[in-house]
Amino acid sequence: MKNLSLRAKLFLVLGILGTVSIAVAVIGMTKLAGMNERFNEVVDNRAREVELSAQIENDLLAIMRAERNMILATTQAEMDQYEAAITTTQEEMQEKRRELRELADEAERAKLDKFAAQWDQYIEANQKIRELTRANSNTRAEQLSRGKAAEVFQEAEAAIAQLGAANRTQLEDALTAANQVEEARMARKAMLAAQIRAGLQEMNRHEKNMILATDETEMEDYRRQIADAKKGVDAARQSLEELAGSEEKQQLQAFAQAYNEWFNLHKQVEDLTLENSNQKAYALATGQARMLADACESLLTEIVTANEQQMAEDVQASDRNYATAKWAMILISTVGIGTGFLLGLFIVMGVNRGLTRAVSDLSTGSQNVTAAAGQVSAASQSLAEGATEQAAGLEETSSSLEE
């Protein structure tokens, strides 16, 4: 270091400071690149995965909601509307699942495969629910029972009521005439007409209960009770026809026509009720389909949770990367600046020592020059004195020669 020139020393200090600056810049850029990569990973992948998972979960809930609304719908137009919404949402959901799979890692893809298996089963159940809902047998049974069947039932009931009223009038006439045989026959006819009317009302009541029943065993029980009531009505009709007169037979014929028409409608109501498509759709929606949907939702929640945990880990890694870069740059900057300062101080001290020696040498030389100048001045003075003395001697010699 002592053999180096001042220029070389200055270049050495500048080189060290430049190297430190370059090292700080390289480390800073490297660490910032790592932080940027982590940030892009969070924004481009993790955040998008969380967003897609949440959207798929919302689509799942939307499909389930449309499915429930379709079950509750009473018209084909409403069913068409909800089924179209289900189809559209499924297509959008499929596209989101494809994008999510492209972003997912191996562990997440395994969960997506499980989700796909559960979702396929749910779609099968959902299709069955829509088919049962489309059949709409329970609603159709109720509408038929309250509509055309109710009108025809009222006609049949009115006919048998009219016949019963006529029989009661005849019974009163027989009682007035005190005709015991006729009285007994009229009483029998009135009782049979009342039995028919009571049986008819019983069948109608069991039909309503059958429509309201949710269990197929209960439906079958009401069906048997209706069949038993019909047997009673048919037996009473046959007995009443045997006792009826010509006018009453015409009334019975009118009743029979309305009764047979009602019973044919009732059989349609019965078949639709036993088909039980609405109840089956509801049971499937709240049973197997609900469990499959819950399983799909749980898998999506796991994917979201895993991505949120990964995002938290990425943030922590980014913080660690930042802290490492900060302290590395501080350390290198401190060492570089300290080294540059020490070298600069050493160079300044060296230069100062050189200048001090130069000043000392100059001072010594000046003193020597001053001493030499004094000696030269003394010599000059001696020469001047000698010259003066010589001049006086010459003057005396000249005077002597003149004399």
PDB file of C-alpha atoms in Angstrom, residues 15 18 55 116 152 218 243 248 251 286 292 318 328 336 351:
ATOM      1  CA  GLY A  15     -13.187   0.861  -7.087  1.00  0.00           C
ATOM      2  CA  GLY A  18     -18.215   1.090  -6.927  1.00  0.00           C
ATOM      3  CA  GLN A  55     -67.645 -18.505  -7.856  1.00  0.00           C
ATOM      4  CA  ALA A 116     -65.800 -33.989 -10.135  1.00  0.00           C
ATOM      5  CA  VAL A 152    -118.506 -34.214 -11.626  1.00  0.00           C
ATOM      6  CA  GLU A 218    -100.175 -44.210   3.619  1.00  0.00           C
ATOM      7  CA  LEU A 243    -136.341 -51.293  -5.258  1.00  0.00           C
ATOM      8  CA  GLU A 248    -136.195 -43.419  -9.751  1.00  0.00           C
ATOM      9  CA  GLN A 251    -132.541 -40.672 -11.561  1.00  0.00           C
ATOM     10  CA  THR A 286     -83.403 -33.155   0.270  1.00  0.00           C
ATOM     11  CA  LEU A 292     -73.772 -34.864  -2.722  1.00  0.00           C
ATOM     12  CA  SER A 318     -42.022 -12.474   0.858  1.00  0.00           C
ATOM     13  CA  ALA A 328     -27.780  -7.943   3.399  1.00  0.00           C
ATOM     14  CA  GLY A 336     -18.138  -1.070   1.952  1.00  0.00           C
ATOM     15  CA  VAL A 351      -0.619  12.328   2.161  1.00  0.00           C
TER      16      VAL A 351
END
